[in-house]
CSV table of C-alpha atoms in Angstrom, one decimal:
chain,number,residue,atom,x,y,z
A,1227,MET,CA,-19.5,15.9,14.5
A,1228,PRO,CA,-18.4,13.0,11.7
A,1229,ARG,CA,-14.6,11.8,11.0
A,1230,ALA,CA,-13.7,9.8,8.8
A,1231,ILE,CA,-11.4,6.2,9.0
A,1232,LEU,CA,-9.4,4.4,6.1
A,1233,CYS,CA,-6.8,2.0,6.6
A,1234,ILE,CA,-6.2,0.3,3.1
A,1235,LEU,CA,-4.6,-3.2,4.0
A,1236,ASP,CA,-1.6,-2.8,1.5
A,1237,SER,CA,-2.1,-5.5,-1.0
A,1238,VAL,CA,-5.4,-7.4,0.6
A,1239,GLY,CA,-6.8,-8.6,-2.0
A,1240,ILE,CA,-9.8,-10.6,-2.2
A,1241,GLY,CA,-10.3,-12.3,-5.5
A,1242,GLY,CA,-8.6,-11.6,-9.7
A,1243,ALA,CA,-10.4,-8.4,-11.3
A,1244,PRO,CA,-12.0,-9.1,-14.9
A,1245,ASP,CA,-9.5,-8.3,-16.9
A,1246,ALA,CA,-6.7,-10.7,-14.4
A,1247,ASN,CA,-6.0,-12.1,-17.7
A,1248,LEU,CA,-4.5,-9.0,-19.2
A,1249,TYR,CA,-1.5,-9.1,-16.1
A,1250,GLY,CA,-1.1,-13.5,-16.0
A,1251,ASP,CA,-3.4,-12.9,-12.7
A,1252,VAL,CA,-6.6,-14.8,-13.1
A,1253,GLY,CA,-7.4,-17.2,-10.3
A,1254,SER,CA,-5.4,-15.3,-7.6
A,1255,ASN,CA,-6.9,-14.3,-4.5
A,1256,THR,CA,-4.8,-13.6,-1.7
A,1257,PHE,CA,-6.8,-13.4,1.2
A,1258,GLY,CA,-8.6,-16.5,0.2
A,1259,HIS,CA,-5.4,-18.5,-0.8
A,1260,ILE,CA,-4.2,-17.8,2.5
A,1261,ALA,CA,-7.4,-19.0,4.1
A,1262,GLU,CA,-7.3,-22.2,2.3
A,1263,TRP,CA,-3.2,-22.6,3.0
A,1264,ALA,CA,-4.4,-22.3,6.5
A,1265,ALA,CA,-7.2,-24.6,7.2
A,1266,SER,CA,-5.4,-27.4,4.8
A,1267,GLY,CA,-2.9,-26.9,8.2
A,1268,LYS,CA,0.5,-27.3,6.5
A,1269,ALA,CA,3.3,-26.9,9.0
A,1270,ASP,CA,4.6,-22.8,9.7
A,1271,LYS,CA,8.7,-24.1,10.1
A,1272,ALA,CA,8.6,-20.6,11.8
A,1273,GLY,CA,6.7,-21.4,14.3
A,1274,LEU,CA,5.1,-18.0,14.1
A,1275,ARG,CA,1.0,-19.8,14.1
A,1276,ALA,CA,-1.2,-22.4,13.4
A,1277,GLY,CA,-4.6,-24.0,12.9
A,1278,PRO,CA,-7.0,-22.4,10.6
A,1279,LEU,CA,-6.6,-18.5,9.8
A,1280,ASN,CA,-7.9,-16.3,13.4
A,1281,VAL,CA,-9.7,-12.9,11.7
A,1282,PRO,CA,-13.5,-13.2,13.6
A,1283,ASN,CA,-13.1,-9.6,14.1
A,1284,LEU,CA,-12.4,-8.6,9.6
A,1285,ASP,CA,-15.0,-11.5,9.5
A,1286,ALA,CA,-18.0,-10.1,11.5
A,1287,LEU,CA,-17.0,-6.5,9.5
A,1288,GLY,CA,-18.0,-8.9,5.9
A,1289,ILE,CA,-14.7,-10.0,5.4
A,1290,GLY,CA,-15.6,-13.7,3.8
A,1291,ALA,CA,-19.2,-12.7,2.4
A,1292,ALA,CA,-16.6,-10.1,0.3
A,1293,ILE,CA,-14.5,-12.9,-1.0
A,1294,LYS,CA,-17.4,-14.7,-1.9
A,1295,LEU,CA,-18.8,-11.6,-3.1
A,1296,SER,CA,-15.5,-11.4,-4.9
A,1297,THR,CA,-15.3,-15.2,-6.5
A,1298,GLY,CA,-18.7,-17.0,-5.3
A,1299,THR,CA,-16.6,-19.6,-3.2
A,1300,LEU,CA,-16.6,-18.9,0.6
A,1301,PRO,CA,-13.0,-20.2,1.9
A,1302,PRO,CA,-12.4,-22.2,4.7
A,1303,GLY,CA,-13.4,-20.9,8.8
A,1304,LEU,CA,-14.8,-17.4,7.3
A,1305,SER,CA,-18.7,-16.7,7.5
A,1306,ALA,CA,-21.1,-16.4,4.2
A,1307,ALA,CA,-23.3,-12.7,6.2
A,1308,ALA,CA,-21.4,-9.9,8.1
A,1309,LYS,CA,-22.2,-9.6,11.9
A,1310,GLY,CA,-22.2,-5.7,12.2
A,1311,GLY,CA,-22.0,-3.2,8.8
A,1312,ARG,CA,-22.1,-3.1,5.9
A,1313,PHE,CA,-19.2,-5.0,2.9
A,1314,GLY,CA,-18.6,-4.7,-0.6
A,1315,VAL,CA,-16.2,-5.7,-3.2
A,1316,GLY,CA,-14.3,-3.0,-4.7
A,1317,ARG,CA,-13.1,-2.7,-9.0
A,1318,GLU,CA,-10.2,-0.6,-9.6
A,1319,VAL,CA,-10.3,1.2,-13.1
A,1320,SER,CA,-7.4,2.7,-13.5
A,1321,LYS,CA,-4.5,0.6,-15.7
A,1322,GLY,CA,-2.1,-1.3,-13.8
A,1323,LYS,CA,-1.9,-3.6,-10.7
A,1324,ASP,CA,0.9,0.1,-9.0
A,1325,THR,CA,0.5,1.9,-5.3
A,1326,PRO,CA,-0.3,4.8,-6.5
A,1327,SER,CA,-2.7,4.1,-9.1
A,1328,GLY,CA,-4.4,2.1,-6.2
A,1329,HIS,CA,-4.6,4.7,-3.8
A,1330,TRP,CA,-5.5,7.9,-5.9
A,1331,GLU,CA,-8.4,6.1,-7.6
A,1332,ILE,CA,-9.6,5.1,-3.2
A,1333,ALA,CA,-9.3,9.3,-2.8
A,1334,GLY,CA,-11.6,9.2,-6.4
A,1335,VAL,CA,-8.7,10.6,-8.4
A,1336,PRO,CA,-8.5,7.1,-11.2
A,1337,VAL,CA,-5.3,7.3,-13.4
A,1338,PRO,CA,-5.5,8.2,-16.5
A,1339,PHE,CA,-3.0,7.4,-18.4
A,1340,ASP,CA,-0.2,4.4,-18.5
A,1341,TRP,CA,2.9,3.5,-16.3
A,1342,GLY,CA,5.9,3.9,-17.7
A,1343,TYR,CA,7.5,0.6,-16.8
A,1344,PHE,CA,11.3,-0.4,-17.4
A,1345,PRO,CA,11.5,-4.0,-19.9
A,1346,GLN,CA,13.4,-6.7,-18.3
A,1347,SER,CA,16.4,-7.3,-20.3
A,1348,GLU,CA,19.6,-6.9,-18.4
A,1349,PRO,CA,21.0,-3.7,-18.0
A,1350,THR,CA,17.4,-2.4,-17.3
A,1351,PHE,CA,17.7,1.1,-17.6
A,1352,PRO,CA,18.2,3.2,-20.1
A,1353,PRO,CA,22.3,4.0,-20.1
A,1354,GLU,CA,21.9,7.6,-20.5
A,1355,LEU,CA,19.8,7.6,-17.7
A,1356,ILE,CA,22.1,6.0,-15.5
A,1357,ALA,CA,25.0,8.3,-16.7
A,1358,GLU,CA,22.6,11.4,-16.3
A,1359,PHE,CA,22.3,10.3,-12.5
A,1360,ILE,CA,25.7,9.8,-12.7
A,1361,LYS,CA,27.5,12.8,-13.5
A,1362,ARG,CA,24.6,15.1,-11.5
A,1363,ALA,CA,24.3,12.8,-8.8
A,1364,LYS,CA,28.6,12.5,-8.5
A,1365,LEU,CA,28.2,8.9,-8.1
A,1366,PRO,CA,31.2,6.4,-8.5
A,1367,GLY,CA,29.0,4.8,-10.5
A,1368,ILE,CA,26.2,2.5,-9.4
A,1369,LEU,CA,24.9,-2.1,-8.9
A,1370,GLY,CA,22.2,-3.3,-9.6
A,1371,ASP,CA,20.3,-2.2,-13.3
A,1372,LYS,CA,18.1,-4.8,-13.0
A,1373,HIS,CA,14.9,-6.3,-11.8
A,1374,ALA,CA,14.9,-7.6,-8.1
A,1375,SER,CA,13.7,-8.5,-4.8
A,1376,GLY,CA,14.8,-5.7,-2.7
A,1377,THR,CA,15.8,-7.8,0.4
A,1378,ASP,CA,17.7,-10.5,-2.2
A,1379,ILE,CA,19.6,-7.7,-4.1
A,1380,ILE,CA,20.3,-5.7,-0.6
A,1381,ALA,CA,21.9,-8.6,0.6
A,1382,ALA,CA,23.9,-9.2,-2.4
A,1383,LEU,CA,25.0,-6.5,-3.1
A,1384,GLY,CA,24.7,-4.9,0.2
A,1385,GLU,CA,28.6,-5.0,1.1
A,1386,GLU,CA,30.5,-4.1,-2.5
A,1387,SER,CA,27.9,-1.2,-2.1
A,1388,ILE,CA,29.0,0.5,1.1
A,1389,ARG,CA,33.2,-0.4,0.3
A,1390,THR,CA,33.1,1.2,-3.2
A,1391,GLY,CA,30.5,4.0,-2.1
A,1392,LYS,CA,27.7,3.5,-4.9
A,1393,PRO,CA,24.3,2.9,-4.2
A,1394,ILE,CA,22.0,-0.1,-5.1
A,1395,CYS,CA,19.5,1.2,-8.3
A,1396,TYR,CA,16.8,-1.8,-9.2
A,1397,THR,CA,12.8,-2.0,-10.4
A,1398,SER,CA,10.0,-4.2,-10.8
A,1399,ILE,CA,6.8,-5.5,-12.7
A,1400,ASP,CA,5.3,-2.0,-11.1
A,1401,SER,CA,6.1,2.2,-12.0
A,1402,VAL,CA,9.1,2.1,-9.8
A,1403,PHE,CA,13.0,2.8,-9.5
A,1404,GLN,CA,13.8,1.7,-6.2
A,1405,ILE,CA,17.3,3.6,-4.7
A,1406,ALA,CA,19.1,1.6,-1.9
A,1407,ALA,CA,21.6,2.3,0.2
A,1408,HIS,CA,23.2,1.7,3.9
A,1409,GLU,CA,22.3,4.4,6.0
A,1410,THR,CA,24.9,5.9,7.7
A,1411,ALA,CA,28.0,4.8,4.9
A,1412,PHE,CA,26.3,6.2,2.7
A,1413,GLY,CA,24.3,8.6,4.8
A,1414,LEU,CA,19.9,8.3,4.8
A,1415,ASP,CA,20.6,12.8,3.3
A,1416,GLN,CA,22.6,11.5,0.8
A,1417,LEU,CA,20.5,8.7,-0.5
A,1418,TYR,CA,17.3,11.0,-0.4
A,1419,ASP,CA,19.1,13.8,-2.3
A,1420,ILE,CA,20.0,11.0,-4.9
A,1421,CYS,CA,16.9,9.6,-5.1
A,1422,GLN,CA,15.3,13.4,-6.3
A,1423,ILE,CA,17.9,13.2,-9.1
A,1424,ALA,CA,16.4,9.5,-9.5
A,1425,PHE,CA,12.8,11.5,-9.6
A,1426,GLU,CA,13.5,14.5,-12.0
A,1427,LEU,CA,14.9,11.6,-14.4
A,1428,THR,CA,12.7,9.2,-14.5
A,1429,ALA,CA,9.3,11.8,-14.6
A,1430,PRO,CA,9.9,12.5,-18.0
A,1431,LEU,CA,9.4,8.5,-18.6
A,1432,ASN,CA,6.1,8.0,-16.7
A,1433,ILE,CA,7.6,6.1,-13.9
A,1434,GLY,CA,5.7,6.5,-11.1
A,1435,ARG,CA,7.6,6.3,-8.2
A,1436,VAL,CA,11.1,6.7,-6.9
A,1437,ILE,CA,11.8,5.0,-3.8
A,1438,ALA,CA,14.6,5.3,-1.1
A,1439,ARG,CA,15.0,2.0,0.0
A,1440,PRO,CA,17.9,2.5,3.3
A,1441,PHE,CA,20.0,-0.5,5.4
A,1442,VAL,CA,22.1,-1.0,8.6
A,1443,GLY,CA,24.1,-3.6,9.5
A,1444,GLU,CA,27.2,-5.3,8.8
A,1445,ASP,CA,27.8,-8.4,6.2
A,1446,ALA,CA,25.2,-10.3,3.8
A,1447,THR,CA,23.8,-12.3,6.9
A,1448,SER,CA,22.3,-9.3,8.5
A,1449,PHE,CA,21.6,-6.5,7.1
A,1450,LYS,CA,18.1,-4.8,7.0
A,1451,ARG,CA,16.3,-2.5,5.8
A,1452,THR,CA,14.4,0.5,7.4
A,1453,GLY,CA,12.1,2.9,8.4
A,1454,ASN,CA,13.2,5.8,6.3
A,1455,ARG,CA,12.4,4.2,3.0
A,1456,ARG,CA,10.4,7.4,1.2
A,1457,ASP,CA,8.8,7.6,-1.5
A,1458,PHE,CA,9.5,10.2,-4.4
A,1459,ALA,CA,5.4,10.7,-6.1
A,1460,ILE,CA,4.5,11.7,-9.1
A,1461,SER,CA,1.3,13.5,-7.9
A,1462,PRO,CA,-2.7,13.1,-9.0
A,1463,PRO,CA,-3.3,14.8,-11.9
A,1464,GLU,CA,-6.3,16.3,-9.8
A,1465,LEU,CA,-7.5,16.8,-6.6
A,1466,THR,CA,-8.0,14.4,-4.7
A,1467,LEU,CA,-10.5,13.5,-1.2
A,1468,LEU,CA,-7.5,14.7,0.3
A,1469,ASP,CA,-7.0,18.1,-1.3
A,1470,ARG,CA,-10.6,17.7,-0.8
A,1471,ASN,CA,-11.7,17.3,2.9
A,1472,GLN,CA,-8.1,20.3,4.0
A,1473,ALA,CA,-9.5,22.6,1.4
A,1474,ALA,CA,-12.7,22.4,3.2
A,1475,GLY,CA,-10.5,23.7,6.5
A,1476,HIS,CA,-10.7,20.1,8.0
A,1477,GLN,CA,-7.6,17.8,9.2
A,1478,VAL,CA,-6.2,14.8,7.3
A,1479,TYR,CA,-3.4,12.4,9.1
A,1480,ALA,CA,-1.8,10.5,6.8
A,1481,ILE,CA,-0.2,7.8,8.6
A,1482,GLY,CA,2.7,5.8,6.8
A,1483,LYS,CA,3.2,6.2,3.9
A,1484,ILE,CA,0.3,7.6,2.8
A,1485,SER,CA,1.7,11.6,2.2
A,1486,ASP,CA,4.3,10.0,0.2
A,1487,ILE,CA,2.3,8.2,-2.7
A,1488,TYR,CA,-0.1,11.6,-2.9
A,1489,ALA,CA,2.5,13.7,-3.4
A,1490,GLY,CA,2.3,15.4,0.1
A,1491,HIS,CA,-0.8,16.8,-1.4
A,1492,GLY,CA,-3.5,17.4,1.4
A,1493,VAL,CA,-2.0,16.8,4.4
A,1494,THR,CA,-1.9,18.4,7.1
A,1495,HIS,CA,-0.8,16.1,9.9
A,1496,LYS,CA,2.2,13.0,8.8
A,1497,MET,CA,2.9,10.3,11.0
A,1498,LYS,CA,5.7,7.9,9.9
A,1499,GLY,CA,5.3,4.7,11.2
A,1500,THR,CA,7.4,1.0,11.2
A,1501,GLY,CA,5.4,-2.0,11.1
A,1502,LEU,CA,2.2,-3.4,11.7
A,1503,PRO,CA,2.3,-2.7,16.2
A,1504,GLN,CA,3.1,1.1,14.8
A,1505,LEU,CA,1.3,2.1,12.5
A,1506,PHE,CA,-1.5,0.7,14.6
A,1507,ASP,CA,-0.5,2.6,17.3
A,1508,ARG,CA,0.0,5.6,15.6
A,1509,THR,CA,-4.4,5.2,13.3
A,1510,LEU,CA,-5.0,5.0,17.6
A,1511,ASP,CA,-3.1,8.6,17.5
A,1512,ALA,CA,-4.4,10.5,15.4
A,1513,MET,CA,-8.4,8.9,16.5
A,1514,GLU,CA,-6.8,10.7,19.2
A,1515,MET,CA,-5.9,13.6,18.1
A,1516,ALA,CA,-8.2,13.9,14.9
A,1517,GLU,CA,-11.3,17.1,15.9
A,1518,ASP,CA,-14.8,17.5,13.8
A,1519,HIS,CA,-14.5,16.6,10.5
A,1520,ALA,CA,-11.0,14.7,10.4
A,1521,LEU,CA,-10.1,12.2,8.1
A,1522,VAL,CA,-7.4,9.4,8.8
A,1523,MET,CA,-6.1,7.6,6.7
A,1524,THR,CA,-3.6,4.8,7.3
A,1525,ASN,CA,-1.1,2.4,4.2
A,1526,PHE,CA,-0.3,-0.8,6.3
A,1527,VAL,CA,2.1,-1.5,4.6
A,1528,ASP,CA,3.3,-4.9,5.7
A,1529,PHE,CA,1.6,-7.1,4.1
A,1530,ASP,CA,2.4,-6.3,1.1
A,1531,SER,CA,6.2,-5.4,2.0
A,1532,GLU,CA,7.8,-7.9,4.3
A,1533,TYR,CA,5.1,-11.2,3.4
A,1534,GLY,CA,3.4,-10.4,-0.6
A,1535,HIS,CA,6.7,-10.0,-2.4
A,1536,ARG,CA,8.3,-12.1,-0.3
A,1537,ARG,CA,5.7,-15.1,-0.7
A,1538,ASP,CA,5.3,-15.5,3.0
A,1539,VAL,CA,1.8,-17.7,3.5
A,1540,PRO,CA,2.1,-18.5,6.8
A,1541,GLY,CA,3.7,-14.6,7.7
A,1542,TYR,CA,0.9,-13.2,6.2
A,1543,ALA,CA,-1.8,-15.0,7.6
A,1544,ALA,CA,0.3,-14.1,11.0
A,1545,ALA,CA,0.0,-9.9,10.0
A,1546,LEU,CA,-3.5,-10.4,9.5
A,1547,GLU,CA,-4.0,-12.1,12.6
A,1548,TYR,CA,-2.8,-9.5,15.0
A,1549,PHE,CA,-3.7,-7.1,12.5
A,1550,ASP,CA,-7.6,-8.4,13.5
A,1551,SER,CA,-6.2,-8.8,17.0
A,1552,ARG,CA,-6.1,-4.6,17.1
A,1553,LEU,CA,-9.7,-4.0,15.2
A,1554,PRO,CA,-12.1,-4.1,19.0
A,1555,GLU,CA,-9.5,-0.9,20.5
A,1556,LEU,CA,-9.7,0.9,17.2
A,1557,ILE,CA,-13.6,0.2,16.7
A,1558,SER,CA,-13.6,1.5,20.7
A,1559,LYS,CA,-12.4,4.9,20.3
A,1560,LEU,CA,-14.9,5.5,16.9
A,1561,ARG,CA,-17.4,7.9,18.3
A,1562,HIS,CA,-21.5,7.5,17.2
A,1563,ASP,CA,-21.1,9.1,13.5
A,1564,ASP,CA,-17.4,8.6,13.1
A,1565,LEU,CA,-17.1,6.3,9.8
A,1566,LEU,CA,-14.4,3.1,9.9
A,1567,ILE,CA,-13.9,1.6,5.9
A,1568,LEU,CA,-11.0,-1.2,5.4
A,1569,THR,CA,-9.8,-1.4,2.2
A,1570,ALA,CA,-7.1,-2.4,-0.3
A,1571,ASP,CA,-5.0,-1.3,-2.9
A,1572,HIS,CA,-4.4,-4.1,-5.2
A,1573,GLY,CA,-3.4,-8.3,-4.1
A,1574,ASN,CA,0.0,-9.6,-4.2
A,1575,ASP,CA,-0.7,-13.4,-3.8
A,1576,PRO,CA,2.0,-15.5,-1.3
A,1577,THR,CA,0.9,-18.3,-3.6
A,1578,TRP,CA,0.8,-16.9,-6.5
A,1579,PRO,CA,4.0,-16.9,-9.1
A,1580,GLY,CA,6.8,-14.2,-9.0
A,1581,THR,CA,7.6,-11.5,-6.7
A,1582,ASP,CA,5.2,-9.2,-7.9
A,1583,HIS,CA,1.4,-7.5,-7.4
A,1584,THR,CA,-1.7,-9.7,-8.5
A,1585,ARG,CA,-4.5,-8.1,-10.3
A,1586,GLU,CA,-7.2,-8.2,-7.6
A,1587,GLN,CA,-10.3,-7.1,-6.3
A,1588,VAL,CA,-10.8,-5.7,-2.7
A,1589,PRO,CA,-13.0,-6.2,-0.1
A,1590,ILE,CA,-14.9,-2.8,1.3
A,1591,LEU,CA,-15.7,-3.1,5.0
A,1592,VAL,CA,-17.3,-0.2,5.7
A,1593,PHE,CA,-18.9,0.3,10.1
A,1594,SER,CA,-20.2,2.6,11.8
A,1595,PRO,CA,-22.3,2.9,15.1
A,1596,ALA,CA,-24.9,5.4,13.2
A,1597,LEU,CA,-24.7,2.7,10.4
A,1598,PRO,CA,-27.5,-0.6,9.6
A,1599,GLN,CA,-25.2,-3.5,8.2
A,1600,GLY,CA,-26.0,-4.2,4.5
A,1601,GLU,CA,-24.4,-5.2,1.3
A,1602,ILE,CA,-22.8,-2.2,-1.1
A,1603,GLY,CA,-22.2,-4.3,-3.8
A,1604,ILE,CA,-20.1,-4.4,-6.7
A,1605,ARG,CA,-18.2,-0.6,-6.7
A,1606,PRO,CA,-17.5,-0.5,-10.8
A,1607,THR,CA,-14.4,2.1,-9.1
A,1608,PHE,CA,-12.6,2.1,-6.3
A,1609,ALA,CA,-13.1,5.7,-6.4
A,1610,ASP,CA,-17.3,5.1,-5.1
A,1611,ILE,CA,-14.9,4.4,-1.3
A,1612,GLY,CA,-13.5,8.3,-1.7
A,1613,GLU,CA,-16.6,9.2,-2.7
A,1614,SER,CA,-18.3,7.5,0.3
A,1615,ILE,CA,-16.5,9.6,2.7
A,1616,ALA,CA,-16.8,12.9,0.7
A,1617,HIS,CA,-20.1,12.3,1.5
A,1618,TRP,CA,-19.9,11.3,5.1
A,1619,LEU,CA,-17.5,14.8,5.6
A,1620,GLY,CA,-20.4,16.5,4.3
A,1621,LEU,CA,-17.8,17.6,1.2
A,1622,LYS,CA,-19.4,18.3,-2.9
A,1623,PRO,CA,-19.2,14.9,-4.8
A,1624,GLY,CA,-16.1,14.8,-7.0
A,1625,HIS,CA,-15.9,14.3,-11.1
A,1626,HIS,CA,-15.1,10.4,-10.6
A,1627,GLY,CA,-17.5,7.8,-8.2
A,1628,LYS,CA,-21.1,7.9,-6.6
A,1629,SER,CA,-21.2,7.2,-2.5
A,1630,PHE,CA,-22.6,3.9,-1.7
A,1631,LEU,CA,-24.2,4.8,1.9
C-alpha cells in the first residue's frame, strides 16, 4: 500500500519567481548561484570542500533540468535531463517569502492574507506591546528590540542577557518575533513560557511566528544556539494535507520543525532532530516505522538557518553535497509504491545582498519505483505538491491545486 515521503530542503530555491521584483529578488537563484560559485574555483577558506558542486543523485532526479526549466540556464556541472523520476518547478501564490507560507501552500493551503511585519526603525517593536510583554512575563526588561541576525545579536548581547536576566528580542524581514535566552542561566521552560505570552500578544498583529532561540556557552566567543528551538505559529486557515491524512486514520510523521510550522495540527508522530545528519537519520527511522498510507514529512532547516541567512556559500555547497551523498540510503528504503518528493519552501540565496529569504521558484523532484520518468512542468501553485501526495495516498481532492500524477 502507498506511502509518501516529503523532504523540504528549506530555502533551496532555483531562480527568481515572476513577482520577485516586488521583493527586490530579481536574479536570485540559490542552487544555481552556489553551483556557479563552486565551478569558479574560488577558495573555501574553511576547507569544507573543493571543486565543482558534486550532487550526482540530485542531478539524476532532475535538479539541473528543473533549474533550466525555471531560469532558462543550466548551471555548470549539472545535467539538462533527469535520469530517473519526474522533475518540475513550483511557483508560490501566497504573498511573502515566509516559512509558514511556503509550507502551508505545499500542504495544499495557500495563505489568503497578508502577514504582519515589524518596521526597520529602532526600537522596532510597538512600545505598548513590549510593556505588556514585560509585565505579563514578569521580566526586568528586554534587550535588542531591532532587526538582527540571530547569531550576531546573541554574540553581542548574550553576556548582558545572562547578567541581567533580560531576554534578547529581535526580528527580521519575515513575519516573526524571536526571543533568545541562555538555556541554563535563563531556563528553557521559562523561555518557552515567555514565548507563549509573546505569541498571544503578537497574534492580533498577524505575526506568523514567535520563535524560542535558546543558546549555550560561557561568553561571546563560545555562544551557540541549540536544537531546542521551538516555533509558536499561527494555525493554518484550512485543513492541510496533514489534517486530511490524519482524519483518514493514517500516520503523519513530522520531523524537525514541521510540527511547529503547522501548530501541531494533523501530526500523529513528532520527531525532533538537530543538524542535517540527525534529521536524515530521523527520516530513515520514520520510514522504518511508517505504515501503509503514512506521510513522512521532514524540514531540513540547516540549509536556511546555518548557511542561507549567514551567507555562507561554501557551507551551503557542502551541505547540499552531504544531503546528496545520503540520498541513496533513502531511495534504497523505498517500497515499490512509495512516493518521494524533494522540494523547498522559498529561496535564501547566499550570494544575494542582505541576510533574508529570496522570493524564488522551487524544485519539485518526484521519484517512485512505480513511476516512469518525465517532466511535470512549471506548477502554478505549491499546492499541486500536496494534491499530488493526496492523490497518491488515496485522499479526496482538496480545494486548491491539482495533482501532477
